[in-house]
PDB file of C-alpha atoms in Angstrom:
ATOM      1  CA  UNK F  23      23.172 -20.022 -21.748  1.00 77.00           C
ATOM      2  CA  UNK F  24      19.574 -19.079 -22.540  1.00 78.00           C
ATOM      3  CA  UNK F  25      18.306 -20.887 -19.426  1.00 81.00           C
ATOM      4  CA  UNK F  26      20.943 -19.137 -17.301  1.00 83.00           C
ATOM      5  CA  UNK F  27      19.886 -15.780 -18.749  1.00 78.00           C
ATOM      6  CA  UNK F  28      16.290 -16.379 -17.592  1.00 79.00           C
ATOM      7  CA  UNK F  29      17.312 -16.675 -13.917  1.00 83.00           C
ATOM      8  CA  UNK F  30      19.937 -13.904 -13.818  1.00 81.00           C
ATOM      9  CA  UNK F  31      17.435 -11.052 -13.358  1.00 83.00           C
ATOM     10  CA  UNK F  32      18.722  -9.022 -10.349  1.00 86.00           C
ATOM     11  CA  UNK F  33      21.596 -11.505  -9.883  1.00 90.00           C
ATOM     12  CA  UNK F  34      25.278 -11.401 -10.704  1.00 93.00           C
ATOM     13  CA  UNK F  35      27.763 -14.244 -11.023  1.00 94.00           C
ATOM     14  CA  UNK F  36      29.476 -14.991  -7.700  1.00 95.00           C
ATOM     15  CA  UNK F  37      32.054 -17.780  -7.759  1.00 96.00           C
ATOM     16  CA  UNK F  38      33.438 -19.289  -4.541  1.00 97.00           C
ATOM     17  CA  UNK F  39      36.546 -17.449  -3.316  1.00 95.00           C
ATOM     18  CA  UNK F  40      38.637 -20.409  -2.069  1.00 95.00           C
ATOM     19  CA  UNK F  41      39.241 -24.080  -2.764  1.00 94.00           C
ATOM     20  CA  UNK F  42      39.529 -25.945  -6.046  1.00 95.00           C
ATOM     21  CA  UNK F  43      36.009 -25.252  -7.367  1.00 97.00           C
ATOM     22  CA  UNK F  44      36.226 -21.579  -8.301  1.00 96.00           C
ATOM     23  CA  UNK F  45      33.968 -21.431 -11.362  1.00 96.00           C
ATOM     24  CA  UNK F  46      30.591 -19.671 -11.430  1.00 95.00           C
ATOM     25  CA  UNK F  47      29.079 -22.643 -13.284  1.00 95.00           C
ATOM     26  CA  UNK F  48      30.058 -26.092 -12.010  1.00 97.00           C
ATOM     27  CA  UNK F  49      29.053 -29.683 -12.715  1.00 97.00           C
ATOM     28  CA  UNK F  50      28.491 -32.587 -10.317  1.00 97.00           C
ATOM     29  CA  UNK F  51      26.396 -35.758 -10.301  1.00 97.00           C
ATOM     30  CA  UNK F  52      24.286 -34.847  -7.282  1.00 96.00           C
ATOM     31  CA  UNK F  53      21.687 -37.609  -7.606  1.00 94.00           C
ATOM     32  CA  UNK F  54      23.961 -40.471  -8.706  1.00 94.00           C
ATOM     33  CA  UNK F  55      22.202 -41.149 -12.023  1.00 93.00           C
ATOM     34  CA  UNK F  56      25.442 -40.879 -14.010  1.00 94.00           C
ATOM     35  CA  UNK F  57      24.530 -37.462 -15.490  1.00 93.00           C
ATOM     36  CA  UNK F  58      25.958 -34.248 -14.070  1.00 95.00           C
ATOM     37  CA  UNK F  59      23.743 -31.463 -12.804  1.00 96.00           C
ATOM     38  CA  UNK F  60      24.888 -27.870 -13.370  1.00 96.00           C
ATOM     39  CA  UNK F  61      25.235 -25.439 -10.473  1.00 97.00           C
ATOM     40  CA  UNK F  62      25.204 -21.676 -11.041  1.00 96.00           C
ATOM     41  CA  UNK F  63      26.548 -19.492  -8.190  1.00 97.00           C
ATOM     42  CA  UNK F  64      24.973 -16.018  -7.963  1.00 95.00           C
ATOM     43  CA  UNK F  65      24.532 -13.075  -5.615  1.00 94.00           C
ATOM     44  CA  UNK F  66      21.734 -10.498  -5.459  1.00 89.00           C
ATOM     45  CA  UNK F  67      20.518  -7.697  -3.202  1.00 79.00           C
ATOM     46  CA  UNK F  68      17.788  -9.898  -1.668  1.00 75.00           C
ATOM     47  CA  UNK F  69      17.506 -10.801   2.033  1.00 73.00           C
ATOM     48  CA  UNK F  70      19.243 -14.122   1.304  1.00 77.00           C
ATOM     49  CA  UNK F  71      21.561 -12.851  -1.434  1.00 92.00           C
ATOM     50  CA  UNK F  72      23.610 -15.992  -2.099  1.00 95.00           C
ATOM     51  CA  UNK F  73      21.786 -18.300  -4.471  1.00 94.00           C
ATOM     52  CA  UNK F  74      22.745 -21.508  -6.246  1.00 96.00           C
ATOM     53  CA  UNK F  75      20.559 -22.529  -9.172  1.00 95.00           C
ATOM     54  CA  UNK F  76      20.704 -26.251  -9.924  1.00 96.00           C
ATOM     55  CA  UNK F  77      19.949 -27.162 -13.538  1.00 94.00           C
ATOM     56  CA  UNK F  78      19.209 -30.604 -14.919  1.00 92.00           C
ATOM     57  CA  UNK F  79      19.148 -31.788 -18.510  1.00 87.00           C
ATOM     58  CA  UNK F  80      15.636 -32.756 -19.613  1.00 86.00           C
ATOM     59  CA  UNK F  81      14.240 -33.456 -23.090  1.00 85.00           C
ATOM     60  CA  UNK F  82      17.244 -31.977 -24.878  1.00 84.00           C
ATOM     61  CA  UNK F  83      17.216 -28.763 -22.824  1.00 86.00           C
ATOM     62  CA  UNK F  84      17.795 -27.621 -19.283  1.00 89.00           C
ATOM     63  CA  UNK F  85      15.387 -26.812 -16.453  1.00 91.00           C
ATOM     64  CA  UNK F  86      15.901 -25.392 -12.969  1.00 91.00           C
ATOM     65  CA  UNK F  87      15.666 -28.409 -10.702  1.00 92.00           C
ATOM     66  CA  UNK F  88      16.012 -26.536  -7.393  1.00 94.00           C
ATOM     67  CA  UNK F  89      17.523 -23.439  -5.781  1.00 94.00           C
ATOM     68  CA  UNK F  90      19.640 -23.114  -2.627  1.00 95.00           C
ATOM     69  CA  UNK F  91      19.204 -19.717  -0.923  1.00 93.00           C
ATOM     70  CA  UNK F  92      21.613 -18.534   1.765  1.00 92.00           C
ATOM     71  CA  UNK F  93      22.480 -15.397   3.663  1.00 91.00           C
ATOM     72  CA  UNK F  94      26.026 -14.106   3.731  1.00 91.00           C
ATOM     73  CA  UNK F  95      28.497 -11.868   1.980  1.00 91.00           C
ATOM     74  CA  UNK F  96      30.229 -14.384  -0.321  1.00 94.00           C
ATOM     75  CA  UNK F  97      30.582 -18.048  -1.157  1.00 96.00           C
ATOM     76  CA  UNK F  98      33.770 -19.148   0.592  1.00 96.00           C
ATOM     77  CA  UNK F  99      34.213 -22.626  -0.922  1.00 96.00           C
ATOM     78  CA  UNK F 100      32.296 -25.593  -2.304  1.00 97.00           C
ATOM     79  CA  UNK F 101      33.166 -29.267  -2.468  1.00 97.00           C
ATOM     80  CA  UNK F 102      31.274 -32.223  -3.900  1.00 97.00           C
ATOM     81  CA  UNK F 103      31.922 -35.329  -1.822  1.00 95.00           C
ATOM     82  CA  UNK F 104      30.445 -38.720  -1.029  1.00 93.00           C
ATOM     83  CA  UNK F 105      29.426 -38.311   2.612  1.00 93.00           C
ATOM     84  CA  UNK F 106      26.838 -41.101   2.874  1.00 89.00           C
ATOM     85  CA  UNK F 107      26.023 -44.458   1.273  1.00 87.00           C
ATOM     86  CA  UNK F 108      23.344 -43.022  -1.036  1.00 88.00           C
ATOM     87  CA  UNK F 109      24.007 -42.446  -4.760  1.00 91.00           C
ATOM     88  CA  UNK F 110      25.347 -39.054  -5.756  1.00 93.00           C
ATOM     89  CA  UNK F 111      27.555 -36.570  -3.977  1.00 95.00           C
ATOM     90  CA  UNK F 112      26.688 -34.045  -1.308  1.00 96.00           C
ATOM     91  CA  UNK F 113      27.346 -30.322  -1.611  1.00 97.00           C
ATOM     92  CA  UNK F 114      29.606 -28.973   1.147  1.00 97.00           C
ATOM     93  CA  UNK F 115      29.032 -25.233   0.903  1.00 97.00           C
ATOM     94  CA  UNK F 116      31.033 -22.728   2.940  1.00 96.00           C
ATOM     95  CA  UNK F 117      30.018 -19.104   2.971  1.00 95.00           C
ATOM     96  CA  UNK F 118      31.421 -15.946   4.493  1.00 94.00           C
ATOM     97  CA  UNK F 119      28.699 -14.462   6.708  1.00 90.00           C
ATOM     98  CA  UNK F 120      30.051 -10.900   6.748  1.00 78.00           C
ATOM     99  CA  UNK F 121      33.173  -9.129   5.602  1.00 71.00           C
ATOM    100  CA  UNK F 122      34.604  -9.222   9.157  1.00 68.00           C
ATOM    101  CA  UNK F 123      32.586 -12.045  10.727  1.00 74.00           C
ATOM    102  CA  UNK F 124      32.828 -15.828  10.655  1.00 87.00           C
ATOM    103  CA  UNK F 125      31.981 -18.526   8.183  1.00 94.00           C
ATOM    104  CA  UNK F 126      29.195 -21.097   8.060  1.00 95.00           C
ATOM    105  CA  UNK F 127      29.201 -24.454   6.282  1.00 96.00           C
ATOM    106  CA  UNK F 128      26.077 -26.241   5.108  1.00 95.00           C
ATOM    107  CA  UNK F 129      25.842 -29.776   3.768  1.00 96.00           C
ATOM    108  CA  UNK F 130      23.163 -30.371   1.126  1.00 96.00           C
ATOM    109  CA  UNK F 131      21.895 -33.515  -0.570  1.00 94.00           C
ATOM    110  CA  UNK F 132      19.756 -33.891  -3.700  1.00 92.00           C
ATOM    111  CA  UNK F 133      17.118 -36.553  -3.065  1.00 87.00           C
ATOM    112  CA  UNK F 134      13.867 -37.178  -4.940  1.00 85.00           C
ATOM    113  CA  UNK F 135      14.338 -34.130  -7.159  1.00 86.00           C
ATOM    114  CA  UNK F 136      14.908 -31.522  -4.446  1.00 91.00           C
ATOM    115  CA  UNK F 137      17.776 -30.311  -2.303  1.00 94.00           C
ATOM    116  CA  UNK F 138      17.703 -30.931   1.449  1.00 93.00           C
ATOM    117  CA  UNK F 139      20.032 -29.349   3.981  1.00 94.00           C
ATOM    118  CA  UNK F 140      21.492 -32.080   6.186  1.00 93.00           C
ATOM    119  CA  UNK F 141      23.172 -29.783   8.726  1.00 91.00           C
ATOM    120  CA  UNK F 142      25.064 -26.532   9.185  1.00 93.00           C
ATOM    121  CA  UNK F 143      27.882 -25.388  11.463  1.00 92.00           C
ATOM    122  CA  UNK F 144      30.164 -22.402  12.028  1.00 91.00           C
ATOM    123  CA  UNK F 145      33.810 -22.843  11.025  1.00 93.00           C
ATOM    124  CA  UNK F 146      37.128 -21.131  10.503  1.00 92.00           C
ATOM    125  CA  UNK F 147      38.641 -24.044   8.524  1.00 93.00           C
ATOM    126  CA  UNK F 148      37.106 -27.204   7.102  1.00 93.00           C
ATOM    127  CA  UNK F 149      38.379 -30.393   5.536  1.00 93.00           C
ATOM    128  CA  UNK F 150      36.644 -33.295   3.809  1.00 94.00           C
ATOM    129  CA  UNK F 151      38.524 -36.587   4.020  1.00 92.00           C
ATOM    130  CA  UNK F 152      37.949 -40.311   4.533  1.00 91.00           C
ATOM    131  CA  UNK F 153      39.494 -40.692   7.968  1.00 87.00           C
ATOM    132  CA  UNK F 154      38.251 -44.229   8.681  1.00 85.00           C
ATOM    133  CA  UNK F 155      38.782 -45.668   5.134  1.00 87.00           C
ATOM    134  CA  UNK F 156      35.121 -46.688   4.736  1.00 86.00           C
ATOM    135  CA  UNK F 157      34.800 -45.245   1.215  1.00 86.00           C
ATOM    136  CA  UNK F 158      32.865 -42.156   2.244  1.00 89.00           C
ATOM    137  CA  UNK F 159      34.249 -38.893   3.490  1.00 93.00           C
ATOM    138  CA  UNK F 160      33.808 -37.145   6.803  1.00 93.00           C
ATOM    139  CA  UNK F 161      33.725 -33.405   7.373  1.00 93.00           C
ATOM    140  CA  UNK F 162      36.147 -31.922   9.908  1.00 93.00           C
ATOM    141  CA  UNK F 163      35.376 -28.394  11.069  1.00 93.00           C
ATOM    142  CA  UNK F 164      37.698 -26.172  13.124  1.00 92.00           C
ATOM    143  CA  UNK F 165      36.287 -23.286  15.149  1.00 86.00           C
ATOM    144  CA  UNK F 166      38.326 -20.784  17.144  1.00 81.00           C
ATOM    145  CA  UNK F 167      37.651 -20.328  20.843  1.00 77.00           C
ATOM    146  CA  UNK F 168      36.122 -17.126  22.136  1.00 75.00           C
ATOM    147  CA  UNK F 169      38.479 -14.987  24.199  1.00 74.00           C
ATOM    148  CA  UNK F 170      40.719 -17.292  26.236  1.00 76.00           C
ATOM    149  CA  UNK F 171      38.770 -20.482  25.416  1.00 81.00           C
ATOM    150  CA  UNK F 172      40.364 -23.238  23.378  1.00 85.00           C
ATOM    151  CA  UNK F 173      39.219 -23.810  19.840  1.00 86.00           C
ATOM    152  CA  UNK F 174      37.074 -26.786  18.837  1.00 89.00           C
ATOM    153  CA  UNK F 175      37.579 -29.509  16.246  1.00 91.00           C
ATOM    154  CA  UNK F 176      34.346 -31.259  15.274  1.00 91.00           C
ATOM    155  CA  UNK F 177      34.032 -34.320  13.056  1.00 90.00           C
ATOM    156  CA  UNK F 178      30.740 -34.924  11.235  1.00 91.00           C
ATOM    157  CA  UNK F 179      29.799 -38.262   9.689  1.00 91.00           C
ATOM    158  CA  UNK F 180      26.593 -38.637   7.653  1.00 89.00           C
ATOM    159  CA  UNK F 181      24.683 -41.881   8.173  1.00 83.00           C
ATOM    160  CA  UNK F 182      22.681 -43.599   5.403  1.00 76.00           C
ATOM    161  CA  UNK F 183      19.395 -42.426   6.943  1.00 78.00           C
ATOM    162  CA  UNK F 184      20.563 -38.803   6.772  1.00 77.00           C
ATOM    163  CA  UNK F 185      21.306 -38.474  10.480  1.00 83.00           C
ATOM    164  CA  UNK F 186      24.557 -36.835  11.538  1.00 88.00           C
ATOM    165  CA  UNK F 187      27.042 -38.424  13.933  1.00 86.00           C
ATOM    166  CA  UNK F 188      29.283 -35.836  15.619  1.00 84.00           C
ATOM    167  CA  UNK F 189      32.454 -35.991  17.675  1.00 82.00           C
ATOM    168  CA  UNK F 190      34.135 -32.888  19.107  1.00 74.00           C
ATOM    169  CA  UNK F 191      37.417 -32.221  20.851  1.00 69.00           C
TER     170      UNK F 191
END
């Protein structure tokens, strides 16, 4: 709690609004070392108000390992899934851009002690599932069409080298 208190200046707790991970502090093994990292979801009045602090246990205490900054009004949802062949899980982070506007999903991976964004896409609905039974999940994103256009379903698959394979219909 004392480490959390040091980063909360000008921030407030801001848990995701939807999905199964609704806590303001969550745990996931992001780097695959067998020890969970802690993720703290906050909001501030900054330009990029949505912030996730990632804490790691070190020498009997906790330190801030990295921070994910995003724009938007709220965290929509977060999932921790195995999207590639590398150790650890990826962060699938959906956020509401504005109160009346769309949503944006970002996929993040913790590698070599820092978080890297793999890709981002707009969405209205998203689903993580292992469609091809290869032991790692894919991300399916649905986007509505504009005006009279049909909507789009896009499937994203993360390769071991971090590249993204996409199929859309």
